[in-house]
Amino acid sequence: MSINANRGMHGVWLSRWTFIMAATGSAVGLGNLWKFPYVVGNNGGGAFVLIYFACMLLVGVPVMMAEVVLGREGRNSPINSMKYVVKGSDSGRVWQLIGWMGVIAGLLILSFYAVIAGWGLHYILELSSGSVVGINGESAASLFGELTSSPAKLIVWQTIFLGMCLLVVSGGVKKGLGAAVEILMPLLFIMLVAMLIYAILEGNFIAACKFLFEFDIASLSWRAILEAMGLAFFTLSIGMGAIMAYGAYMPADASIGKTVLIVSFFDSLVAIIAGLIIFSIVFSTSGIEPSAGPGLMFISLPVAFGSMPAGQSIGVIFFVLVVIAAWSSAISLLEPATAWLVEATGFTRFMASLSLVGFVWIIGLGSVFSFNVGEDFKLAGFTIFDGLDFLTSNIFLPIGGLAISLFVGFVMNRNMLLRQMIDLDCYSLTLKTPSYCSIFSLRVLWDWLLRFVAPIAITAIFIMGIYDSIVS
Ligand code: PFF
């Protein structure tokens, strides 16, 4: 089938709000709840948070808008959307790699993401059984060790989680993805607010605020700045195909600029709220360090829950929240490849997502074994799990983001671009009334951020960060 015949074959979201919920669902996930707090903890707090927000605003938001533009213009899977837009722009085929790289990065991320989400599922059961009540740090670490040292347990949970993703993605855009996010996202927000209230009442909220917002610039290295940028890309789900795929299902009349700002606002808000919740709880129990690393959520938090009032039930709610957030993100990692397989082979959605889940399951075994039988197998000091995480977040996503900003900024056919972004011309920075093509329009600001600020920042941070990682 030609790309033109395929365009729009997957359908569109019911409304702009469904897109907002789906994109927020993709953005808000383990990156906000599990990674953000421990990476902030490892990098000393406030200064890192500041750099993270600067990356979000100056690089993340413009690149996310560019990704949605590409998706909505292409109306296909990222691979075929890029093919369509590259053809329409009369540009080199090398730009089509953006689509391929995104789909591959998505599957690689999903392979280790499903393993961590599986830990979340296990902890729902663990906390429900009451085994963390009154637990100390040592016992919590050995409980976590019992889980990660057992390939069988990890594989069971990883399989269940991937099955949950299959269930949603095989249902298609409206009945699968759309319906799932319309239920999951409101639930997620209610639980998050409930957890925040609990953290304020029972945790050490002041210490958490101090830790997240007080800053010491001296604690920042280039590697930390690279990490902050990688984290901004990861938590916004940009630099790969997920947002492009979701953009392809966006109603034609919805404003891309406004919508993306709403999504990134929600994403940052959740990262901050998650940080406040987790550190309030962590600081309320003496002897727990914020720099506990990836185990922060699975070792330190259960200790805290075990000693707090109603901690057991609250702990169960917390891990349900983690799994919901991970689920609504994981489906966006599977969707780009699924849409492409349907377009390319004519498979049904079910067959396409089943084949991909099988493929991801196999790659995921590498991450499963990184915690037990294969923990000594290291390349350049990384286990397979750490390597995949570093490679995707700190290398693939920034390179994808750079390529997207250069393509949309300089290469994409201007008519295609303006068709998607015309509404931004109506908002002038200086005038309240619409002023088409005013040089102060938000589109000009966006153009400038996309063409110069984002590529220069990504390249500089990338080179310095990699250099720093090699030297240290
Ligand atoms: N944004 C998700 C999170 O913060 O957990 C992770 C993610 C989802 C990254 C989808 C990339 C992606 F395409």
mmCIF file of C-alpha atoms in Angstrom, residues 104 106-116 118 121 150-166 333-334 352-370 384 388:
data_model
loop_
_atom_site.group_PDB
_atom_site.id
_atom_site.type_symbol
_atom_site.label_atom_id
_atom_site.label_comp_id
_atom_site.label_asym_id
_atom_site.label_seq_id
_atom_site.Cartn_x
_atom_site.Cartn_y
_atom_site.Cartn_z
ATOM 1 C CA ILE A 104 13.732 0.882 17.817
ATOM 2 C CA GLY A 106 10.745 2.544 21.944
ATOM 3 C CA LEU A 107 11.080 -1.218 21.900
ATOM 4 C CA LEU A 108 14.421 -1.105 23.724
ATOM 5 C CA ILE A 109 13.008 1.180 26.421
ATOM 6 C CA LEU A 110 9.955 -1.034 26.790
ATOM 7 C CA SER A 111 12.201 -4.083 27.298
ATOM 8 C CA PHE A 112 13.659 -2.731 30.560
ATOM 9 C CA TYR A 113 10.651 -0.595 31.484
ATOM 10 C CA ALA A 114 8.490 -3.719 31.733
ATOM 11 C CA VAL A 115 10.930 -5.254 34.206
ATOM 12 C CA ILE A 116 10.730 -2.273 36.587
ATOM 13 C CA GLY A 118 6.929 -5.725 37.107
ATOM 14 C CA LEU A 121 3.246 -5.217 40.463
ATOM 15 C CA SER A 150 14.976 -14.682 41.119
ATOM 16 C CA PRO A 151 14.813 -14.703 37.299
ATOM 17 C CA ALA A 152 11.581 -16.720 37.491
ATOM 18 C CA LYS A 153 9.766 -14.107 39.592
ATOM 19 C CA LEU A 154 11.003 -11.260 37.425
ATOM 20 C CA ILE A 155 9.946 -13.059 34.260
ATOM 21 C CA VAL A 156 6.457 -13.758 35.594
ATOM 22 C CA TRP A 157 5.895 -10.083 36.457
ATOM 23 C CA GLN A 158 7.442 -8.834 33.233
ATOM 24 C CA THR A 159 5.140 -11.166 31.282
ATOM 25 C CA ILE A 160 2.035 -10.006 33.134
ATOM 26 C CA PHE A 161 2.910 -6.372 32.548
ATOM 27 C CA LEU A 162 3.565 -6.890 28.837
ATOM 28 C CA GLY A 163 0.241 -8.758 28.659
ATOM 29 C CA MET A 164 -1.479 -5.663 30.085
ATOM 30 C CA CYS A 165 0.141 -3.545 27.344
ATOM 31 C CA LEU A 166 -0.956 -6.007 24.683
ATOM 32 C CA LEU A 333 6.269 2.702 23.662
ATOM 33 C CA LEU A 334 4.534 -0.177 21.908
ATOM 34 C CA ALA A 352 1.133 -6.990 15.271
ATOM 35 C CA SER A 353 1.186 -6.144 18.974
ATOM 36 C CA LEU A 354 1.511 -9.790 19.975
ATOM 37 C CA SER A 355 4.575 -10.277 17.759
ATOM 38 C CA LEU A 356 6.170 -7.129 19.114
ATOM 39 C CA VAL A 357 5.441 -7.997 22.720
ATOM 40 C CA GLY A 358 7.099 -11.386 22.105
ATOM 41 C CA PHE A 359 10.141 -9.650 20.669
ATOM 42 C CA VAL A 360 10.348 -7.180 23.561
ATOM 43 C CA TRP A 361 9.912 -10.019 26.058
ATOM 44 C CA ILE A 362 12.996 -11.744 24.663
ATOM 45 C CA ILE A 363 15.156 -8.590 24.742
ATOM 46 C CA GLY A 364 13.833 -7.941 28.253
ATOM 47 C CA LEU A 365 15.452 -11.166 29.447
ATOM 48 C CA GLY A 366 18.786 -9.321 29.149
ATOM 49 C CA SER A 367 17.534 -6.847 31.769
ATOM 50 C CA VAL A 368 16.041 -9.594 33.920
ATOM 51 C CA PHE A 369 19.404 -11.391 34.074
ATOM 52 C CA SER A 370 21.267 -8.145 34.846
ATOM 53 C CA ILE A 384 22.625 -4.874 30.088
ATOM 54 C CA LEU A 388 20.039 0.077 27.769
#
